[in-house]
Amino acid sequence: MSIFINEDTKLIVQGITGKEGSFHAKSCQEYGTKLVGGVTPKKGGETILGVNVFNSVKEAVIEVQPNTSMIFVPARFAASAIIEAADAGIELIVCITEGIPVYDMMNAKKAVELNGVRLIGPNCPGLLSPEKSKVGIMPSAIHKKGNVGVVSRSGTLTYEAVYQLTQLGIGQSTCIGIGGDPIIGTSFIDVLKEFQQDEQTQAICMIGEIGGTSEEEAADFIKQCVTKPVVSFIAGLSAPEGKRMGHAGAIISGGKGSASSKMKTLTNAGVIVCKNPADLGSTIKQYI
Amino acid sequence: MKIHEYQAKALFKEYGINVPPSILCEENAKIECSIEKIGCPCVIKAQVHSGARGKAGGVKLAKDYDSAVKISNEILGMELKSSQAGVKKVNKILIEQAVDIDRELYLSLTFDRANECIAFILSLEGGMDIEEVAKIAPEKIHTDFIKKEFNPYKLVQKLRLSENISLKISEIAQKLYKLLLEKDATLIEINPLVVTKMEEVIAIDAKINFDDNALFKHEDILSLKDEKEENPYELQAQKDGLNYIKMDGTIGCMVNGAGLAMATMDVIRLAGKDAANFLDVGGGASSEKIEKAFKLLISDKNLQAVFINIFGGILRCDFLAEGVKNAIKTLNVQCPVIVRMEGTNKKQGAEILNNSGLKFTVVNDLNKAIEVIRKI
């Protein structure tokens, strides 16, 4: 089993005719994901990567019945693209776009919740289940099929963890980047819940960072509901207060959201916390 | 993005919120006639992006004309030291009519991350450090999370003020809410919001922060940016499209991705050193952008070494190597450069570095990097 995506995932890409959109749509297709179409307003009728481009998600849903959409449209239009996908009946929306205004996202999240749709991201690398499906921008080659579930707020730091695992011969069940923004569709808890139920997943690697309280909430959930071993790293122990560290969500403000408090809370919840990101792979190896 | 108090007050006026009459002065020449126009007593306020200006000596009351001139000349040009923002030179002062204060309140509207909505916060403990109040007496802070319609009156009633004053505060809150949403502000704070003996409600301070990601919608707000308030390195980085934050350490670092960049700073700390910066060159950086980033890094005089940590996904290692090679050649870099590359086109990247005739320390993993950095 894998979570959220599998061999039956039927993908459309919103913004497929753009440089990034087409590049990554192709990479997902090459990985084996069933790409069934793309959406770019005013470019309906064109074909790209052997699939049709539609003017709207609604049209695509009628014509090619996708269940998943990956969004690459520019930040100023991305929230509307999420709402469009949610209204059109897409089940899983993966939004890669970075830099969406927070109030736009507040509205988009309401639409997603109203429709009962799963949104991953925004500002995330997407997700990949080795040998099954890829809906994201991560380098495919570093992944290997196996039993570790990886969940993270960051992109390249996730690749680092996955790479270490694969180098040690440890495979992954599903790898998910949930995104670095203040408002995201899927939380650590949502993913932990799925990993706990997923038979393929034997251990969980959870990578957090400074800002917000999602790691603390996850710690609470792990304490009560997760029986599988969880190994964690929290980035930003050396980050100063009041500075936004790249991600819109990675900021320590009013003394809240520091790495040390997150590490402490996770440790108290029974999570194995690595201080050195270089030790993630070898630490997980002890629990697999 | 942050703006100055005088700019925030101009926005308040635009939205119909009462502020005291004031004049902005940027040079000594204007001070005397400005004080005459405003009249005494007046308040002289340093215009810098920093909290706790009062504590740092940047806000003072002047009772008469002579002391107003004296205080104005002291504050304009002073180096303001505050715990929140470090040392900042005061280039502008606001000369403002003093207000006859009966009560000082605290009012703010802010995006609340935990609840993913806007929070409306009120307190009778105005004029104080609100975070301090939250620690000592949280019951004195009233908060409402706005999930649907904004109805400020309900929360205002909790302050048990007169009907007249409560209605006035509610009206101000409604106007601020409109401002917040229309201009994509993530924080509007009035501390203190003053009630006068005549039962007027006046904002004698104003703080607004805006969502950086939404500035493309608001040219008027973007034009309020004061470049003198920004760190010069960070300003240059913004112009080059780089995500850079200046820090106090001695090891410059260049990374792709914000999470990995933070983790790299942490790794440097594990090696007993501190990072000189946070720098995320992003996913699709070209070799020209890498070169610019490298230039920015080594312009820091405290630098002992540079650590480049790249996980090539979209960013190709050969592009990175090309950019770094060019930068080192043209800039005649003397300090040690440690490179760790992984991912797309790693081999080609390594070849470029090895054949460049320049000296690099190439490491294969983060633990090796820690070893090397520790010895610097």
Tab-separated table of N, CA and C in Angstrom, chain A residues 100 102 105 109 123 153 179-184 247-251, chain B residues 111-114 116 213:
chain	number	residue	atom	x	y	z
A	100	ILE	N	2.027	32.210	-2.492
A	100	ILE	CA	0.608	32.590	-2.557
A	100	ILE	C	0.283	33.500	-1.362
A	102	VAL	N	-1.359	35.058	1.817
A	102	VAL	CA	-1.955	34.237	2.872
A	102	VAL	C	-3.488	34.353	2.912
A	105	MET	N	-5.010	32.258	0.301
A	105	MET	CA	-4.949	30.855	0.710
A	105	MET	C	-6.024	30.537	1.747
A	109	LYS	N	-8.530	27.484	1.162
A	109	LYS	CA	-8.663	26.377	2.114
A	109	LYS	C	-10.121	26.158	2.490
A	123	ASN	N	3.365	25.420	-1.825
A	123	ASN	CA	4.787	25.591	-1.561
A	123	ASN	C	5.410	24.289	-1.083
A	153	ARG	N	8.191	19.359	5.967
A	153	ARG	CA	7.726	20.691	5.569
A	153	ARG	C	8.636	21.287	4.511
A	179	GLY	N	4.740	21.147	2.741
A	179	GLY	CA	4.826	22.558	2.374
A	179	GLY	C	5.266	23.480	3.493
A	180	GLY	N	5.846	24.616	3.099
A	180	GLY	CA	6.441	25.540	4.058
A	180	GLY	C	5.654	26.812	4.285
A	181	ASP	N	4.375	26.828	3.970
A	181	ASP	CA	3.573	28.047	4.137
A	181	ASP	C	2.805	28.037	5.458
A	182	PRO	N	2.340	29.223	5.902
A	182	PRO	CA	1.549	29.277	7.148
A	182	PRO	C	0.224	28.513	7.030
A	183	ILE	N	-0.407	28.540	5.854
A	183	ILE	CA	-1.637	27.761	5.670
A	183	ILE	C	-1.362	26.657	4.658
A	184	ILE	N	-1.499	25.414	5.088
A	184	ILE	CA	-1.314	24.285	4.180
A	184	ILE	C	-2.517	23.352	4.288
A	247	HIS	N	11.099	30.052	3.788
A	247	HIS	CA	9.684	29.688	3.768
A	247	HIS	C	8.864	30.750	4.511
A	248	ALA	N	7.701	31.082	3.950
A	248	ALA	CA	6.846	32.070	4.607
A	248	ALA	C	6.459	31.619	6.008
A	249	GLY	N	6.416	30.297	6.213
A	249	GLY	CA	5.991	29.775	7.510
A	249	GLY	C	7.111	29.593	8.515
A	250	ALA	N	8.371	29.722	8.054
A	250	ALA	CA	9.499	29.422	8.943
A	250	ALA	C	9.984	30.676	9.640
A	251	ILE	N	9.286	31.062	10.697
A	251	ILE	CA	9.678	32.258	11.428
A	251	ILE	C	9.340	32.072	12.904
B	111	PHE	N	-3.208	38.113	11.496
B	111	PHE	CA	-3.432	36.770	10.985
B	111	PHE	C	-2.962	35.765	12.031
B	112	ASP	N	-3.852	34.872	12.451
B	112	ASP	CA	-3.496	33.872	13.454
B	112	ASP	C	-3.276	32.530	12.775
B	113	ARG	N	-2.041	32.085	12.857
B	113	ARG	CA	-1.647	30.909	12.120
B	113	ARG	C	-2.302	29.636	12.630
B	114	ALA	N	-2.358	29.496	13.945
B	114	ALA	CA	-2.889	28.256	14.527
B	114	ALA	C	-4.349	28.045	14.125
B	116	GLU	N	-5.780	29.686	11.505
B	116	GLU	CA	-5.901	29.995	10.079
B	116	GLU	C	-6.999	31.016	9.802
B	213	ASN	N	4.155	38.321	0.091
B	213	ASN	CA	3.684	37.602	-1.088
B	213	ASN	C	2.552	38.323	-1.813
